[in-house]
DNA sequence: GCAACAGTTCGGCGCTCCCCGAACCATGCC
DNA sequence: GGCATGGTTCGGGGAGCGCCGAACTGTTGC
């Protein structure tokens, strides 16, 4: 037996409906309270509390206590990437069934339009922005993803973003979108773009989930800065 | 509940010591018989048979029956990538403990030197070859991985490899090495390099696991073609 | 101080799951 | 045909796990 224990233990963290629901919810990159997650997953607070403790002990989540609230969030980009990989493979393997009720259907279609995925933008919006950056020559996509020199100046001039030295996080990473089945931009670039978009009100969060909505200012900005029609 | 069932079910496939051991063993990309896997994981044949059926039904493995043997192998690169991601995160999260006995220790050190990882080379050999290709300018590593024009001609001239058109597999992909903790080259390029190395006897498989050994011809070839000292 | 609220701990119920041994089928060899 | 071998099916035992309700701790607000 080589090192299977670790693999099995890690996988076991996700091998439960409730914990999986927590992880998918937390993919929006924000901090949730224990109660919110319990309601979201449809379990009692006591159950949620126990399962959260397990995820934290497994190193997947970090907690932050404020008063009588327990906020949890994903521990880091690696954890988010792993969940993303699992979810992507899972939906890839077994075709997902259509939603059962109207409320769910509305939520899903809003998320399909535009949403956050951990710390970057996804959905049709995310894919459109990625395509636009590639079309503008800011990112080169042949044989892998790479930021071009043009892209680096664009990042500095437009978003005020320069790569922090000494970090190990890749500047750009491909993240497979599970609604569009197409890759979009993640990594430090994706995170910077998403942060700027939220900060300058190009997009606004709607509801309690991952869905976001493009504002009129956002439509204009994306058109002007990237030539992207969203 | 969005689509957590799929995620949980997929993760559950790995959330067992025996099945995890099977998956790690099959990462060498070869086909194993049910009995070999049973002995490898230290379980009875009946147990192995049941667990294998489960992995196959989950779409992770494919089977091929020959006479009284049941050969199984990983279903494809996506499956291998997922296992790789899980294993990489698992060993990253919890520091692995040193081996218990000599036999195990010998095997591990051989695998640390050079081994296959699904269909490409890994271990110190894999990292050294990746570094050499980057140093020679065949692959560009700043801000993502990409094959350079020089690299494309090198692939065609040296390995006789040109990218098959219409395939969706990325030409080059980064795969995190779990012994070296450093990325090395995977994707179609990694597969072609590994296949050529095995075919031209630059490396030879040793034992029944993933470990390989560099032959004298291999040492010479790697030096000459890539300037890599292994 | 008291009530409302968020969260935790604990005992227990029920279910699943992993594993094995025994019996059974199929193939290959003598 | 007889026998060894690889693999499968089936029944059962034992352990673990997920969930809940009830009781409890700690915080916030009146």
Coordinates of C-alpha atoms (C1' of nucleotides) in Angstrom, one line a residue:
Chain A
X1 CA 0.0 0.0 0.0
X2 CA 1.7 3.2 -1.3
X3 CA -0.1 6.3 -0.1
X4 CA -3.8 5.4 -0.8
X5 CA -5.0 6.4 2.6
X6 CA -4.5 10.1 1.9
X7 CA -6.3 9.8 -1.4
X8 CA -9.2 7.9 0.0
X9 CA -9.5 10.3 2.9
X10 CA -9.4 13.3 0.7
X11 CA -12.0 11.9 -1.6
X12 CA -14.2 11.0 1.3
X13 CA -14.5 14.6 2.2
X14 CA -16.6 15.1 -1.0
X15 CA -18.3 11.7 -1.0
X16 CA -21.4 13.0 0.8
X17 CA -24.3 14.9 -0.5
X18 CA -24.3 17.5 2.2
X19 CA -20.6 18.2 2.1
X20 CA -20.6 18.3 -1.7
X21 CA -23.4 20.9 -1.6
X22 CA -21.4 22.9 0.9
X23 CA -18.3 22.9 -1.4
X24 CA -20.3 23.8 -4.5
X25 CA -21.9 26.7 -2.7
X26 CA -18.6 27.9 -1.4
X27 CA -17.2 27.9 -4.9
X28 CA -18.4 31.5 -5.1
X29 CA -15.4 32.4 -3.1
X30 CA -17.3 34.2 -0.4
X31 CA -17.7 33.3 3.3
X32 CA -20.9 31.7 4.4
X33 CA -22.3 31.2 7.8
X34 CA -23.1 27.7 9.1
X35 CA -26.8 28.4 9.1
X36 CA -26.9 29.6 5.5
X37 CA -25.2 26.5 4.4
X38 CA -27.5 24.3 6.5
X39 CA -30.6 25.9 4.8
X40 CA -29.0 25.7 1.4
X41 CA -28.3 22.0 1.8
X42 CA -31.5 21.2 3.5
X43 CA -30.1 19.8 6.8
X44 CA -30.4 20.6 10.4
X45 CA -27.9 23.0 12.0
X46 CA -26.4 20.3 14.1
X47 CA -25.7 18.2 11.0
X48 CA -24.1 21.2 9.2
X49 CA -22.0 22.0 12.2
X50 CA -20.5 18.5 12.3
X51 CA -19.9 18.3 8.6
X52 CA -18.3 21.7 8.5
X53 CA -15.9 20.7 11.3
X54 CA -14.9 17.7 9.2
X55 CA -14.2 19.8 6.1
X56 CA -12.2 22.2 8.1
X57 CA -10.2 19.5 9.7
X58 CA -9.6 18.1 6.3
X59 CA -7.9 21.4 5.4
X60 CA -10.5 22.3 2.7
X61 CA -12.1 25.1 4.5
X62 CA -11.0 27.8 6.9
X63 CA -13.2 29.3 9.6
X64 CA -13.5 32.7 11.1
X65 CA -15.6 33.4 14.1
X66 CA -17.4 36.7 14.5
X67 CA -19.7 37.0 17.5
X68 CA -22.2 34.2 17.3
X69 CA -21.5 33.5 13.7
X70 CA -19.2 31.0 12.2
X71 CA -18.0 32.0 8.8
X72 CA -16.4 29.5 6.5
X73 CA -14.8 29.9 3.2
X74 CA -12.6 27.7 0.9
X75 CA -9.1 27.4 2.2
X76 CA -7.5 28.6 -1.1
X77 CA -7.2 28.3 -4.9
X78 CA -6.0 24.8 -4.7
X79 CA -9.1 23.6 -2.9
X80 CA -11.3 25.5 -5.3
X81 CA -9.4 23.9 -8.2
X82 CA -9.9 20.4 -6.8
X83 CA -13.6 20.9 -6.4
X84 CA -13.8 22.4 -9.8
X85 CA -12.0 19.4 -11.3
X86 CA -14.3 16.9 -9.5
X87 CA -17.5 18.8 -10.5
X88 CA -16.4 19.2 -14.0
X89 CA -15.6 15.5 -14.4
X90 CA -18.9 14.5 -12.6
X91 CA -21.1 16.5 -14.9
X92 CA -19.0 15.5 -17.9
X93 CA -19.5 11.8 -17.0
X94 CA -23.2 11.7 -16.2
X95 CA -25.4 14.0 -18.1
X96 CA -27.2 16.3 -15.7
X97 CA -31.0 16.1 -15.5
X98 CA -33.2 19.2 -16.0
X99 CA -34.3 21.1 -12.9
X100 CA -37.5 20.0 -11.2
X101 CA -39.2 23.3 -10.4
X102 CA -39.4 26.8 -11.6
X103 CA -37.5 28.5 -8.9
X104 CA -34.5 26.2 -9.5
X105 CA -34.8 26.7 -13.2
X106 CA -34.6 30.5 -12.9
X107 CA -31.6 30.2 -10.6
X108 CA -29.8 27.9 -13.0
X109 CA -30.4 30.0 -16.0
X110 CA -29.1 33.1 -14.2
X111 CA -26.0 31.2 -13.2
X112 CA -25.6 30.0 -16.8
X113 CA -25.6 33.6 -17.9
X114 CA -23.0 34.9 -15.5
X115 CA -21.6 33.8 -12.2
X116 CA -18.5 33.7 -10.1
X117 CA -16.4 30.6 -9.9
X118 CA -14.4 30.9 -6.7
X119 CA -12.6 34.1 -7.5
X120 CA -13.1 34.6 -11.2
X121 CA -16.0 35.1 -13.6
X122 CA -17.7 32.1 -15.3
X123 CA -20.8 31.2 -17.3
X124 CA -21.5 32.7 -20.7
X125 CA -20.0 36.0 -19.4
X126 CA -16.8 34.4 -18.4
X127 CA -16.4 32.6 -21.7
X128 CA -17.2 35.7 -23.7
X129 CA -14.6 37.7 -21.8
X130 CA -12.0 35.0 -22.3
X131 CA -12.8 34.8 -26.0
X132 CA -12.5 38.6 -26.3
X133 CA -9.1 38.7 -24.6
X134 CA -7.9 36.0 -26.9
X135 CA -9.3 37.8 -29.9
X136 CA -7.6 41.0 -28.9
X137 CA -4.3 39.3 -28.6
X138 CA -4.0 39.9 -24.8
X139 CA -3.9 36.2 -24.2
X140 CA -2.4 33.6 -26.5
X141 CA -4.3 30.3 -26.7
X142 CA -2.4 28.2 -29.1
X143 CA -0.9 25.2 -27.4
X144 CA -1.6 26.4 -23.9
X145 CA -2.6 29.6 -22.3
X146 CA -0.2 32.5 -21.9
X147 CA -0.4 36.2 -21.3
X148 CA 1.1 38.2 -24.2
X149 CA 3.2 41.4 -23.7
X150 CA 0.2 43.4 -24.9
X151 CA -1.8 41.6 -22.3
X152 CA 0.5 42.5 -19.6
X153 CA 0.4 46.2 -20.4
X154 CA -3.4 46.0 -20.7
X155 CA -3.6 44.5 -17.3
X156 CA -1.4 47.2 -15.8
X157 CA -3.1 50.1 -17.6
X158 CA -6.7 49.0 -17.4
X159 CA -7.0 47.1 -14.2
X160 CA -4.0 48.5 -12.5
X161 CA -2.8 44.9 -12.0
X162 CA 0.8 43.8 -12.0
X163 CA 1.9 40.3 -11.0
X164 CA 3.0 40.3 -7.4
X165 CA 6.5 39.0 -7.4
X166 CA 7.4 35.8 -5.6
X167 CA 3.9 34.3 -5.8
X168 CA 3.5 30.8 -7.0
X169 CA 0.1 31.2 -8.3
X170 CA -0.1 31.0 -12.1
X171 CA -0.9 34.2 -13.9
X172 CA -3.4 32.6 -16.1
X173 CA -5.0 29.2 -15.8
X174 CA -7.7 27.4 -17.8
X175 CA -10.9 26.5 -15.9
X176 CA -13.4 24.3 -17.6
X177 CA -16.9 25.8 -17.5
X178 CA -19.5 23.2 -16.6
X179 CA -22.4 24.9 -18.2
X180 CA -20.7 26.0 -21.4
X181 CA -18.3 23.0 -21.6
X182 CA -15.7 25.5 -22.7
X183 CA -12.6 26.8 -20.9
X184 CA -12.4 30.3 -19.5
X185 CA -9.7 32.3 -17.8
X186 CA -8.8 31.7 -14.2
X187 CA -5.7 32.2 -12.2
X188 CA -4.4 35.5 -10.9
X189 CA -5.6 37.3 -14.1
X190 CA -9.1 35.9 -13.7
X191 CA -9.2 36.9 -10.1
X192 CA -8.1 40.5 -10.9
X193 CA -10.6 40.9 -13.6
X194 CA -13.4 39.6 -11.3
X195 CA -12.3 41.8 -8.5
X196 CA -12.2 44.9 -10.7
X197 CA -15.6 44.1 -12.2
X198 CA -17.2 43.9 -8.8
X199 CA -15.4 46.9 -7.5
X200 CA -16.3 49.2 -10.4
X201 CA -19.8 47.9 -10.4
X202 CA -19.5 46.3 -13.9
X203 CA -21.3 43.3 -12.4
X204 CA -23.4 43.0 -9.3
X205 CA -24.3 39.9 -7.3
X206 CA -27.9 38.8 -7.4
X207 CA -29.5 36.5 -4.9
X208 CA -27.5 34.5 -2.4
X209 CA -25.8 32.1 -4.9
X210 CA -23.1 32.5 -7.4
X211 CA -25.1 34.4 -10.0
X212 CA -24.1 37.9 -11.0
X213 CA -25.7 40.4 -13.3
X214 CA -24.0 42.7 -15.8
X215 CA -24.8 46.4 -15.2
X216 CA -25.3 48.9 -18.0
X217 CA -21.9 50.4 -17.0
X218 CA -20.5 46.9 -17.3
X219 CA -21.9 46.3 -20.7
X220 CA -20.3 49.6 -21.8
X221 CA -17.0 48.9 -20.2
X222 CA -16.7 45.3 -21.6
X223 CA -17.5 46.7 -25.0
X224 CA -15.1 49.5 -24.8
X225 CA -12.2 47.8 -23.1
X226 CA -12.4 44.4 -24.7
X227 CA -14.7 44.7 -27.7
X228 CA -16.9 42.1 -26.0
X229 CA -20.7 42.2 -26.4
X230 CA -22.3 40.5 -23.5
Chain B
X1 CA -29.8 21.1 -4.3
X2 CA -28.1 21.9 -7.5
X3 CA -26.1 19.0 -8.9
X4 CA -24.3 17.7 -5.8
X5 CA -25.4 14.1 -6.3
X6 CA -23.0 13.6 -9.2
X7 CA -20.1 15.2 -7.3
X8 CA -20.7 13.1 -4.3
X9 CA -21.1 9.9 -6.3
X10 CA -18.0 10.6 -8.3
X11 CA -15.9 11.3 -5.2
X12 CA -17.3 8.2 -3.5
X13 CA -15.6 6.1 -6.2
X14 CA -12.2 7.2 -4.7
X15 CA -13.3 7.3 -1.1
X16 CA -12.2 3.8 -0.3
X17 CA -8.8 2.5 0.4
X18 CA -9.1 -0.4 -2.0
X19 CA -10.5 1.5 -4.9
X20 CA -7.9 4.3 -4.4
X21 CA -5.1 1.7 -4.5
X22 CA -6.5 0.4 -7.7
X23 CA -6.6 3.8 -9.3
X24 CA -3.1 4.7 -8.2
X25 CA -1.8 1.5 -9.6
X26 CA -3.6 2.0 -12.9
X27 CA -2.0 5.4 -13.2
X28 CA 0.8 3.7 -15.0
X29 CA -1.5 3.6 -18.0
X30 CA -1.3 -0.1 -18.5
X31 CA -3.9 -2.8 -18.2
X32 CA -3.9 -4.9 -15.1
X33 CA -5.7 -8.2 -14.4
X34 CA -8.2 -8.3 -11.5
X35 CA -5.9 -10.7 -9.6
X36 CA -2.9 -8.5 -9.9
X37 CA -4.8 -5.6 -8.5
X38 CA -6.3 -7.8 -5.7
X39 CA -2.8 -8.8 -4.6
X40 CA -1.5 -5.3 -5.0
X41 CA -4.2 -3.9 -2.7
X42 CA -4.1 -6.8 -0.3
X43 CA -7.7 -7.9 -0.6
X44 CA -9.5 -11.2 -1.7
X45 CA -10.3 -11.7 -5.3
X46 CA -14.0 -11.5 -4.6
X47 CA -13.6 -8.1 -3.1
X48 CA -11.5 -6.9 -6.0
X49 CA -14.1 -8.1 -8.5
X50 CA -16.9 -6.2 -6.9
X51 CA -14.9 -3.0 -6.5
X52 CA -13.7 -3.1 -10.1
X53 CA -17.2 -3.5 -11.3
X54 CA -18.1 -0.4 -9.4
X55 CA -15.3 1.6 -10.9
X56 CA -16.2 0.5 -14.4
X57 CA -19.8 1.3 -13.8
X58 CA -18.7 4.7 -12.7
X59 CA -17.0 5.2 -16.0
X60 CA -13.6 5.5 -14.6
X61 CA -12.2 2.2 -15.9
X62 CA -12.8 0.2 -19.0
X63 CA -12.5 -3.6 -19.2
X64 CA -11.3 -6.0 -21.8
X65 CA -11.8 -9.7 -21.3
X66 CA -9.3 -12.1 -22.7
X67 CA -9.9 -15.8 -22.0
X68 CA -10.2 -16.2 -18.3
X69 CA -8.5 -12.8 -17.6
X70 CA -10.2 -9.5 -17.0
X71 CA -8.0 -6.7 -17.9
X72 CA -8.9 -3.2 -16.7
X73 CA -7.3 0.1 -17.5
X74 CA -8.1 3.8 -17.0
X75 CA -10.9 5.0 -19.2
X76 CA -8.9 7.9 -20.6
X77 CA -6.8 11.0 -19.9
X78 CA -9.6 12.8 -18.1
X79 CA -9.9 10.0 -15.6
X80 CA -6.1 10.0 -15.1
X81 CA -6.1 13.7 -14.7
X82 CA -8.7 13.6 -12.0
X83 CA -6.9 10.9 -10.1
X84 CA -3.7 12.9 -10.5
X85 CA -5.4 16.1 -9.1
X86 CA -6.8 14.2 -6.1
X87 CA -3.6 12.5 -5.3
X88 CA -1.6 15.6 -5.7
X89 CA -3.8 17.6 -3.4
X90 CA -3.9 14.7 -0.9
X91 CA -0.1 14.4 -0.6
X92 CA 0.2 18.2 -0.6
X93 CA -2.3 18.5 2.3
X94 CA -1.1 15.8 4.6
X95 CA 2.6 15.2 4.7
X96 CA 3.3 11.6 3.8
X97 CA 5.0 9.4 6.3
X98 CA 8.2 7.5 5.5
X99 CA 7.9 3.9 4.3
X100 CA 7.8 1.1 6.9
X101 CA 10.0 -1.5 5.3
X102 CA 13.0 -1.9 3.1
X103 CA 11.2 -3.4 0.1
X104 CA 8.8 -0.5 0.1
X105 CA 11.5 2.0 0.5
X106 CA 13.4 0.6 -2.5
X107 CA 10.3 0.7 -4.7
X108 CA 9.6 4.3 -3.7
X109 CA 13.1 5.5 -4.4
X110 CA 13.0 3.9 -7.8
X111 CA 9.7 5.6 -8.5
X112 CA 11.1 8.9 -7.3
X113 CA 13.9 8.6 -9.8
X114 CA 11.8 7.8 -12.8
X115 CA 8.4 6.5 -13.5
X116 CA 5.4 6.8 -15.7
X117 CA 2.4 8.9 -14.8
X118 CA -0.5 7.5 -16.9
X119 CA 1.0 8.1 -20.3
X120 CA 3.9 10.5 -19.7
X121 CA 7.2 10.5 -17.7
X122 CA 7.4 11.7 -14.2
X123 CA 9.7 11.7 -11.2
X124 CA 13.1 13.4 -11.3
X125 CA 13.5 12.2 -14.9
X126 CA 10.2 13.8 -15.9
X127 CA 11.1 17.1 -14.2
X128 CA 14.6 17.1 -15.7
X129 CA 13.3 16.5 -19.2
X130 CA 10.7 19.3 -18.8
X131 CA 13.4 21.7 -17.5
X132 CA 15.6 20.8 -20.5
X133 CA 12.9 21.4 -23.0
X134 CA 12.2 24.8 -21.4
X135 CA 15.9 25.7 -21.3
X136 CA 16.2 24.8 -24.9
X137 CA 13.3 27.1 -25.8
X138 CA 11.2 24.2 -27.1
X139 CA 8.5 25.0 -24.5
X140 CA 7.8 28.5 -23.2
X141 CA 7.0 28.6 -19.5
X142 CA 6.4 32.2 -18.6
X143 CA 2.7 32.8 -17.8
X144 CA 1.6 29.3 -18.7
X145 CA 2.9 26.5 -20.8
X146 CA 3.1 26.7 -24.6
X147 CA 5.0 24.9 -27.3
X148 CA 7.2 27.3 -29.3
X149 CA 7.6 27.1 -33.1
X150 CA 11.1 25.6 -32.4
X151 CA 9.4 23.1 -30.2
X152 CA 7.0 22.1 -32.9
X153 CA 9.8 21.4 -35.5
X154 CA 11.7 19.5 -32.8
X155 CA 8.8 17.3 -32.1
X156 CA 8.3 16.6 -35.8
X157 CA 12.0 16.0 -36.6
X158 CA 13.0 14.1 -33.5
X159 CA 10.0 12.2 -32.4
X160 CA 8.2 12.2 -35.7
X161 CA 5.2 13.7 -33.9
X162 CA 2.8 16.2 -35.4
X163 CA -0.4 17.2 -33.6
X164 CA -3.3 15.1 -35.0
X165 CA -5.8 17.6 -36.2
X166 CA -9.3 17.8 -34.7
X167 CA -8.3 16.4 -31.4
X168 CA -9.3 18.3 -28.2
X169 CA -6.5 17.1 -26.1
X170 CA -4.1 19.9 -25.2
X171 CA -0.7 19.7 -26.8
X172 CA 1.0 20.4 -23.5
X173 CA -0.3 20.4 -20.0
X174 CA 1.3 20.8 -16.7
X175 CA 1.1 17.9 -14.3
X176 CA 2.2 18.4 -10.7
X177 CA 4.7 15.8 -9.6
X178 CA 3.9 14.5 -6.2
X179 CA 7.4 13.5 -5.3
X180 CA 9.2 16.5 -6.7
X181 CA 6.5 19.0 -5.9
X182 CA 7.3 20.5 -9.3
X183 CA 5.4 20.6 -12.5
X184 CA 6.4 18.5 -15.5
X185 CA 5.1 18.1 -19.0
X186 CA 2.0 16.1 -19.7
X187 CA -0.6 16.3 -22.5
X188 CA -0.1 15.0 -26.0
X189 CA 3.6 16.1 -26.0
X190 CA 4.3 14.2 -22.8
X191 CA 2.6 11.1 -24.1
X192 CA 4.5 11.3 -27.4
X193 CA 7.8 11.7 -25.5
X194 CA 7.1 8.8 -23.2
X195 CA 5.9 6.5 -26.1
X196 CA 9.1 7.3 -28.0
X197 CA 11.3 6.7 -25.0
X198 CA 9.8 3.3 -24.4
X199 CA 9.8 2.3 -28.1
X200 CA 13.4 3.3 -28.7
X201 CA 14.4 1.7 -25.4
X202 CA 15.6 4.9 -23.8
X203 CA 13.8 3.8 -20.7
X204 CA 12.7 0.3 -19.6
X205 CA 10.0 -0.7 -17.2
X206 CA 11.3 -2.3 -14.0
X207 CA 9.2 -4.4 -11.7
X208 CA 5.4 -4.4 -11.8
X209 CA 4.8 -0.8 -10.8
X210 CA 5.2 2.5 -12.4
X211 CA 9.0 2.7 -12.0
X212 CA 11.2 2.9 -15.1
X213 CA 15.0 2.9 -15.6
X214 CA 17.0 4.9 -18.0
X215 CA 19.1 2.8 -20.3
X216 CA 22.6 3.8 -21.4
X217 CA 21.2 4.6 -24.8
X218 CA 18.6 6.7 -23.1
X219 CA 21.2 8.7 -21.2
X220 CA 23.0 9.4 -24.4
X221 CA 19.9 10.3 -26.3
X222 CA 18.6 12.7 -23.6
X223 CA 22.0 14.3 -23.5
X224 CA 22.3 14.7 -27.2
X225 CA 18.7 15.6 -28.1
X226 CA 17.9 17.8 -25.1
X227 CA 21.1 18.5 -23.3
X228 CA 19.7 16.9 -20.3
X229 CA 21.9 15.0 -17.8
X230 CA 19.8 12.4 -16.1
Chain C
dG1 C1' -31.8 40.2 33.6
dC2 C1' -34.3 38.0 30.0
dA3 C1' -35.5 36.5 25.5
dA4 C1' -34.1 35.4 20.9
dC5 C1' -30.8 33.5 18.1
dA6 C1' -26.5 31.0 16.2
dG7 C1' -24.1 27.3 16.9
dT8 C1' -22.3 22.9 19.4
dT9 C1' -22.4 18.5 21.8
dC10 C1' -24.3 14.1 22.7
dG11 C1' -27.0 9.8 22.4
dG12 C1' -29.1 7.0 19.3
dC13 C1' -31.4 5.2 15.2
dG14 C1' -31.0 3.5 10.7
dC15 C1' -28.6 2.7 6.7
dT16 C1' -24.8 1.9 3.8
dC17 C1' -20.7 0.0 2.8
dC18 C1' -16.6 -2.9 2.9
dC19 C1' -14.9 -7.2 3.5
dC20 C1' -14.7 -12.1 3.7
dG21 C1' -15.7 -17.2 3.0
dA22 C1' -18.1 -20.6 0.4
dA23 C1' -20.1 -22.1 -3.6
dC24 C1' -20.1 -21.6 -8.4
dC25 C1' -18.8 -20.8 -13.5
dA26 C1' -15.4 -20.6 -17.2
dT27 C1' -11.0 -21.3 -19.3
dG28 C1' -6.7 -23.7 -20.1
dC29 C1' -3.6 -27.5 -19.3
dC30 C1' -2.6 -32.5 -18.6
Chain D
dG1 C1' -12.3 -36.4 -18.4
dG2 C1' -9.8 -34.5 -14.3
dC3 C1' -7.6 -30.7 -12.3
dA4 C1' -5.7 -26.2 -11.4
dT5 C1' -6.6 -21.4 -12.0
dG6 C1' -8.9 -16.8 -12.7
dG7 C1' -12.9 -14.7 -11.7
dT8 C1' -17.9 -14.0 -10.1
dT9 C1' -22.0 -14.3 -7.1
dC10 C1' -24.2 -14.6 -2.9
dG11 C1' -25.1 -14.3 2.1
dG12 C1' -23.7 -12.5 6.2
dG13 C1' -21.1 -10.0 9.8
dG14 C1' -19.1 -5.9 11.5
dA15 C1' -18.0 -1.3 11.3
dG16 C1' -18.7 3.3 10.1
dC17 C1' -21.4 7.1 8.8
dG18 C1' -25.0 10.6 8.2
dC19 C1' -28.9 12.3 10.2
dC20 C1' -31.9 13.9 13.8
dG21 C1' -33.8 15.8 18.3
dA22 C1' -32.8 17.4 22.8
dA23 C1' -30.0 19.7 25.8
dC24 C1' -26.4 23.1 26.3
dT25 C1' -23.1 27.3 25.6
dG26 C1' -22.3 31.7 24.1
dT27 C1' -23.6 36.2 21.9
dT28 C1' -26.8 40.0 20.7
dG29 C1' -30.4 43.1 21.7
dC30 C1' -34.2 44.8 24.5

